[in-house]
Coordinates of C-alpha atoms and ligand atoms in Angstrom, one line a residue:
X1 CA 136.0 45.7 -18.1
X2 CA 138.3 42.8 -17.1
X3 CA 137.8 39.6 -19.3
X4 CA 136.7 37.1 -16.8
X5 CA 135.5 34.3 -19.3
X6 CA 139.0 32.8 -19.5
X7 CA 139.4 32.4 -15.7
X8 CA 138.4 29.1 -14.2
X9 CA 135.2 29.2 -12.1
X10 CA 135.0 27.9 -8.5
X11 CA 131.7 26.7 -7.3
X12 CA 131.2 26.7 -3.5
X13 CA 128.4 24.5 -2.2
X14 CA 126.8 25.0 1.1
X15 CA 124.2 22.7 2.5
X16 CA 121.9 24.5 4.9
X17 CA 119.3 23.1 7.2
X18 CA 117.7 25.6 9.7
X19 CA 120.7 27.9 9.2
X20 CA 119.0 31.4 9.1
X21 CA 121.8 32.9 11.3
X22 CA 124.7 31.3 9.4
X23 CA 123.6 32.0 5.8
X24 CA 124.5 35.8 5.7
X25 CA 127.7 35.4 7.5
X26 CA 128.7 32.4 5.2
X27 CA 127.9 34.4 2.1
X28 CA 129.7 37.4 3.4
X29 CA 132.9 35.7 4.4
X30 CA 133.2 33.5 1.4
X31 CA 132.4 36.2 -1.2
X32 CA 134.9 38.6 0.4
X33 CA 137.6 36.0 0.7
X34 CA 137.4 34.8 -2.9
X35 CA 137.0 38.4 -4.3
X36 CA 140.2 39.4 -2.4
X37 CA 142.1 36.4 -3.8
X38 CA 140.7 37.3 -7.3
X39 CA 139.2 33.9 -7.8
X40 CA 136.1 33.8 -10.1
X41 CA 133.4 32.1 -8.1
X42 CA 129.7 31.2 -7.5
X43 CA 128.2 30.4 -4.1
X44 CA 125.4 27.8 -4.1
X45 CA 123.2 27.5 -1.0
X46 CA 121.1 24.3 -0.9
X47 CA 118.2 24.8 1.6
X48 CA 117.4 21.3 2.7
X49 CA 113.8 21.9 3.7
X50 CA 114.5 24.2 6.5
X51 CA 111.7 25.2 8.9
X52 CA 113.0 28.6 9.7
X53 CA 113.9 31.6 7.5
X54 CA 116.9 30.2 5.7
X55 CA 115.2 30.4 2.3
X56 CA 114.4 34.2 2.9
X57 CA 118.1 34.7 3.9
X58 CA 119.3 33.0 0.8
X59 CA 117.0 35.0 -1.5
X60 CA 118.3 38.2 0.3
X61 CA 121.9 37.1 -0.3
X62 CA 121.2 36.4 -4.0
X63 CA 119.7 39.8 -4.3
X64 CA 122.8 41.5 -2.9
X65 CA 125.5 39.2 -4.4
X66 CA 125.4 38.4 -8.0
X67 CA 127.5 35.2 -7.4
X68 CA 125.0 33.7 -5.0
X69 CA 122.5 31.1 -6.1
X70 CA 120.0 29.0 -4.2
X71 CA 118.1 25.8 -4.4
X72 CA 115.3 24.9 -2.1
X73 CA 114.2 21.3 -1.5
X74 CA 110.6 20.5 -1.0
X75 CA 111.4 18.8 2.4
X76 CA 114.4 17.8 4.4
X77 CA 116.3 15.1 2.3
X78 CA 119.5 15.2 4.4
X79 CA 123.0 16.6 3.9
X80 CA 124.1 13.9 1.4
X81 CA 121.2 14.8 -1.0
X82 CA 122.0 18.5 -0.4
X83 CA 125.6 18.0 -1.5
X84 CA 124.6 16.1 -4.6
X85 CA 122.1 18.7 -5.6
X86 CA 124.9 21.3 -5.2
X87 CA 127.2 19.2 -7.4
X88 CA 124.4 18.9 -10.0
X89 CA 123.9 22.7 -9.9
X90 CA 127.6 23.7 -10.0
X91 CA 128.9 25.1 -13.3
X92 CA 132.4 25.6 -12.0
X93 CA 135.7 24.0 -13.3
X94 CA 136.2 22.9 -9.7
X95 CA 133.8 22.6 -6.7
X96 CA 134.2 23.1 -3.0
X97 CA 131.8 21.6 -0.5
X98 CA 131.8 23.0 3.1
X99 CA 129.4 23.4 6.1
X100 CA 127.2 26.5 6.1
X101 CA 127.9 27.0 9.8
X102 CA 131.6 27.7 8.8
X103 CA 133.0 24.9 11.1
X104 CA 135.1 24.2 8.1
X105 CA 137.5 27.2 8.0
X106 CA 136.8 29.1 4.7
X107 CA 140.5 30.3 4.4
X108 CA 141.5 26.7 3.6
X109 CA 139.5 27.1 0.3
X110 CA 142.4 29.1 -1.1
X111 CA 145.0 26.5 -0.1
X112 CA 142.8 23.8 -1.8
X113 CA 142.4 26.0 -4.9
X114 CA 146.1 26.5 -5.2
X115 CA 146.5 22.6 -5.0
X116 CA 144.0 22.2 -7.7
X117 CA 145.8 24.8 -9.9
X118 CA 148.9 22.5 -9.5
X119 CA 146.9 19.7 -11.0
X120 CA 145.3 17.7 -8.1
X121 CA 141.8 16.6 -8.9
X122 CA 140.6 15.8 -5.4
X123 CA 141.7 17.9 -2.4
X124 CA 140.5 16.5 0.9
X125 CA 140.0 18.4 4.0
X126 CA 141.2 16.2 6.9
X127 CA 140.5 17.0 10.5
X128 CA 143.4 17.5 12.8
X129 CA 141.0 17.3 15.8
X130 CA 137.3 16.6 15.9
X131 CA 136.4 19.8 17.8
X132 CA 134.4 19.8 21.1
X133 CA 132.4 16.5 21.4
X134 CA 131.2 14.3 24.2
X135 CA 133.3 11.3 25.0
X136 CA 130.4 8.9 23.9
X137 CA 130.1 10.7 20.6
X138 CA 133.9 10.4 20.0
X139 CA 133.7 6.6 20.7
X140 CA 130.7 6.0 18.5
X141 CA 132.4 8.0 15.7
X142 CA 135.7 6.1 16.2
X143 CA 133.8 2.6 16.0
X144 CA 131.9 3.8 12.8
X145 CA 135.0 5.1 11.1
X146 CA 137.0 2.0 11.8
X147 CA 134.3 -0.2 10.4
X148 CA 133.8 2.1 7.3
X149 CA 137.5 2.4 6.8
X150 CA 137.8 -1.5 6.5
X151 CA 134.8 -1.6 4.2
X152 CA 136.2 1.0 1.8
X153 CA 139.9 0.2 2.3
X154 CA 140.4 4.0 2.8
X155 CA 141.4 5.6 6.1
X156 CA 138.3 7.5 6.9
X157 CA 139.2 8.3 10.6
X158 CA 139.9 12.0 9.9
X159 CA 137.8 12.4 6.7
X160 CA 135.3 15.2 6.5
X161 CA 132.8 16.5 3.9
X162 CA 135.1 19.5 3.3
X163 CA 136.5 18.8 -0.2
X164 CA 137.5 20.3 -3.5
X165 CA 136.7 18.3 -6.6
X166 CA 137.7 18.9 -10.1
X167 CA 135.0 18.8 -12.8
X168 CA 136.1 15.3 -13.9
X169 CA 135.6 14.1 -10.2
X170 CA 132.2 15.9 -10.0
X171 CA 130.9 14.3 -13.2
X172 CA 132.1 10.9 -12.1
X173 CA 130.1 11.3 -8.8
X174 CA 127.1 12.5 -10.6
X175 CA 127.2 9.5 -13.0
X176 CA 126.8 7.2 -10.0
X177 CA 123.1 6.1 -9.9
X178 CA 123.1 4.9 -6.3
X179 CA 120.4 6.6 -4.1
X180 CA 122.3 6.3 -0.8
X181 CA 125.5 7.8 -1.9
X182 CA 127.9 8.5 1.0
X183 CA 129.8 11.5 -0.3
X184 CA 132.7 11.5 2.2
X185 CA 133.6 7.9 1.2
X186 CA 132.6 8.0 -2.5
X187 CA 134.8 11.1 -3.2
X188 CA 137.9 9.1 -2.0
X189 CA 136.7 5.9 -3.5
X190 CA 136.7 7.4 -7.1
X191 CA 140.4 7.9 -6.8
X192 CA 142.2 10.6 -9.1
X193 CA 145.2 12.5 -8.0
X194 CA 144.5 13.4 -4.4
X195 CA 146.0 15.9 -2.0
X196 CA 145.1 16.7 1.6
X197 CA 144.8 19.9 3.5
X198 CA 144.6 19.7 7.3
X199 CA 142.1 21.9 9.2
X200 CA 140.9 22.4 12.8
X201 CA 137.1 22.1 13.3
X202 CA 135.9 25.4 14.4
X203 CA 133.3 26.0 17.1
X204 CA 129.8 26.5 15.9
X205 CA 128.9 30.3 16.3
X206 CA 125.2 30.2 15.7
X207 CA 122.4 27.7 15.9
X208 CA 122.8 24.1 16.9
X209 CA 124.1 20.8 15.4
X210 CA 121.4 19.1 13.4
X211 CA 122.3 15.7 14.4
X212 CA 120.5 13.7 17.1
X213 CA 121.6 10.3 18.4
X214 CA 118.9 8.7 16.4
X215 CA 119.8 10.5 13.2
X216 CA 123.6 9.6 13.6
X217 CA 122.9 6.0 14.2
X218 CA 120.7 5.9 11.1
X219 CA 123.4 7.7 9.2
X220 CA 126.1 5.2 10.4
X221 CA 123.8 2.2 9.6
X222 CA 122.8 3.4 6.1
X223 CA 126.3 4.3 5.0
X224 CA 127.9 1.2 6.4
X225 CA 125.5 -1.1 4.6
X226 CA 125.7 0.9 1.4
X227 CA 129.5 0.4 1.4
X228 CA 129.9 -3.1 2.8
X229 CA 128.4 -6.6 2.7
X230 CA 130.4 -7.6 5.7
X231 CA 127.3 -7.9 8.0
X232 CA 126.1 -10.5 5.6
X233 CA 129.3 -12.5 5.8
X234 CA 128.9 -12.2 9.6
X235 CA 125.9 -14.4 9.3
X236 CA 128.0 -17.2 7.6
X237 CA 130.5 -16.8 10.4
X238 CA 127.7 -17.1 13.0
X239 CA 126.4 -20.1 11.2
X240 CA 129.7 -21.8 11.2
X241 CA 130.2 -21.1 15.0
X242 CA 126.7 -22.5 15.8
X243 CA 127.5 -25.5 13.7
X244 CA 130.8 -26.2 15.6
X245 CA 128.9 -26.0 18.8
X246 CA 126.3 -28.3 17.5
X247 CA 128.9 -30.9 16.5
X248 CA 130.4 -30.9 20.1
X249 CA 127.0 -31.0 21.7
X250 CA 125.8 -33.8 19.3
X251 CA 128.8 -36.0 20.1
X252 CA 128.5 -35.4 23.7
X253 CA 124.8 -36.3 23.9
X254 CA 125.3 -39.3 21.6
X255 CA 128.0 -40.5 23.9
X256 CA 125.7 -40.1 26.8
X257 CA 122.9 -42.0 25.1
X258 CA 125.2 -44.9 24.1
X259 CA 126.7 -45.0 27.6
X260 CA 123.2 -45.5 29.0
X261 CA 123.1 -42.2 30.8
X262 CA 119.8 -40.3 30.8
X263 CA 119.9 -36.6 29.5
X264 CA 119.6 -33.8 32.0
X265 CA 116.1 -32.9 31.3
X266 CA 114.6 -29.9 29.4
X267 CA 116.8 -27.1 30.5
X268 CA 119.5 -27.7 27.7
X269 CA 116.7 -28.1 25.1
X270 CA 115.1 -24.9 26.1
X271 CA 118.4 -22.9 26.1
X272 CA 119.4 -24.3 22.8
X273 CA 116.1 -23.4 21.2
X274 CA 116.3 -19.8 22.6
X275 CA 119.9 -19.4 21.4
X276 CA 119.2 -20.7 17.9
X277 CA 115.9 -18.8 17.7
X278 CA 117.5 -15.5 18.5
X279 CA 120.5 -16.1 16.2
X280 CA 118.2 -16.9 13.4
X281 CA 116.0 -13.7 14.0
X282 CA 119.1 -11.5 14.2
X283 CA 120.3 -12.9 10.8
X284 CA 116.9 -12.5 9.2
X285 CA 117.0 -8.9 10.4
X286 CA 120.4 -8.3 8.8
X287 CA 119.2 -9.9 5.5
X288 CA 115.9 -7.9 5.8
X289 CA 117.9 -4.7 6.2
X290 CA 119.8 -5.4 2.9
X291 CA 116.6 -6.4 1.1
X292 CA 115.1 -3.1 2.1
X293 CA 118.0 -1.2 0.7
X294 CA 117.7 -3.0 -2.5
X295 CA 114.0 -2.2 -2.5
X296 CA 114.8 1.5 -2.0
X297 CA 117.3 1.5 -4.8
X298 CA 115.2 -0.3 -7.3
X299 CA 112.3 2.0 -6.7
X300 CA 114.5 4.5 -8.4
X301 CA 113.0 7.6 -6.7
X302 CA 114.8 10.9 -7.0
X303 CA 117.5 11.6 -4.3
X304 CA 115.8 14.9 -3.7
X305 CA 113.0 17.1 -5.1
X306 CA 113.7 20.7 -5.9
X307 CA 110.8 23.1 -4.9
X308 CA 112.4 26.4 -5.8
X309 CA 115.6 28.0 -7.0
X310 CA 117.0 31.4 -7.4
X311 CA 119.9 33.2 -9.1
X312 CA 121.9 36.3 -8.1
X313 CA 121.3 39.3 -10.3
X314 CA 124.1 41.2 -11.7
X315 CA 122.3 44.6 -11.7
X316 CA 121.7 44.5 -7.9
X317 CA 118.1 44.1 -8.3
X318 CA 115.8 41.3 -6.9
X319 CA 117.1 37.8 -7.0
X320 CA 115.7 36.1 -10.0
X321 CA 113.7 32.9 -9.5
X322 CA 114.5 30.3 -11.9
X323 CA 111.8 27.7 -11.6
Ligands
UDP401 N1 122.7 19.8 7.1 C1 121.9 19.7 6.0 N2 120.8 18.8 6.1 C2 120.5 18.0 7.4 C3 121.5 18.2 8.4 C4 122.5 19.1 8.3 O1 122.0 20.3 4.9 O2 119.6 17.3 7.4 C5 123.8 20.7 6.9 C6 123.9 21.8 8.0 O3 123.1 23.0 7.8 C7 125.4 22.2 8.0 C8 126.0 20.8 7.7 O4 125.1 20.1 7.1 O5 125.7 23.1 7.1 C9 126.6 20.2 8.9 O6 125.6 20.0 9.9 P1 125.8 20.2 11.4 O7 126.6 21.5 11.7 O8 124.5 20.1 12.1 O9 126.6 18.9 11.8 P2 128.0 18.9 12.7 O10 128.8 20.0 12.3 O11 127.6 19.0 14.1 O12 128.5 17.6 12.3
MG402 MG1 128.5 21.9 12.1

């Protein structure tokens, strides 16, 4: 038998939420591709608390492919948590993260792997186009990415979660204790020698996108506030603007009083009270949001809870449960 121990190991991480239809295809395509390229690999599916038969499918794949492993969350913790669970599970010298629906073309893994062999420690998949989306979605995404790009100082407009990371980069990410880690931005923020591979977002073949308008808005808010304190500085800016207005209004009303003219009744007073009241409430809301985030971090709850895991068996028998 060929000695495989000296060859580097590539871990492929696939977060899966209600992907019963995509799991078999993803396992098949990725294992065949990497076997043909003669790259030693393991494929790790993270079942993010799916409500369909995703876990059964993962167990079946682990039973037929020795390289396939699976981790099952106790409930849905979100894609970011799934990615970090995958990173924690990976045993490879390098790790690739891609979507289970194969909207990230798996062939590009080979290109990324070759760049890693040349010494790059982070290889980022960048989108050439965003695939088919509604104009409203594209606009919302553009706004979010221009804000987050400013916050991180990294151009995020074409960024994706499709990345290859060297063991050093993986360990650096795992050492970060923050609960609301934004993988896409953090993996660029950590630096290291970085290369880029362009890819076209493929159409989804099975199932539907897991993002609703509500979940996307929450995702944008959580990630923006976890990377930037700019909204808090906005409060200072608002305060300065209201102060400048109050100076002008103050001088004007004093001048009116001194020149003996009566004030124009209550309308101005009511308007001012309403404006100041709402500005104050909005500011309190922003501060409250950050306090809530601090509260979440300080509670130090785990990012995810693993309910079950399985390991592919080399003799082709049943997948082995490892929990
Ligand atoms: N996903 C996940 N947990 C979630 C939502 C999504 O693990 O709560 C996974 C999903 O199974 C897929 C990837 O994240 O592999 C991307 O999700 P999706 O295809 O729904 O997003 P889109 O491609 O539309 O941005
Ligand atoms: Mg998708």
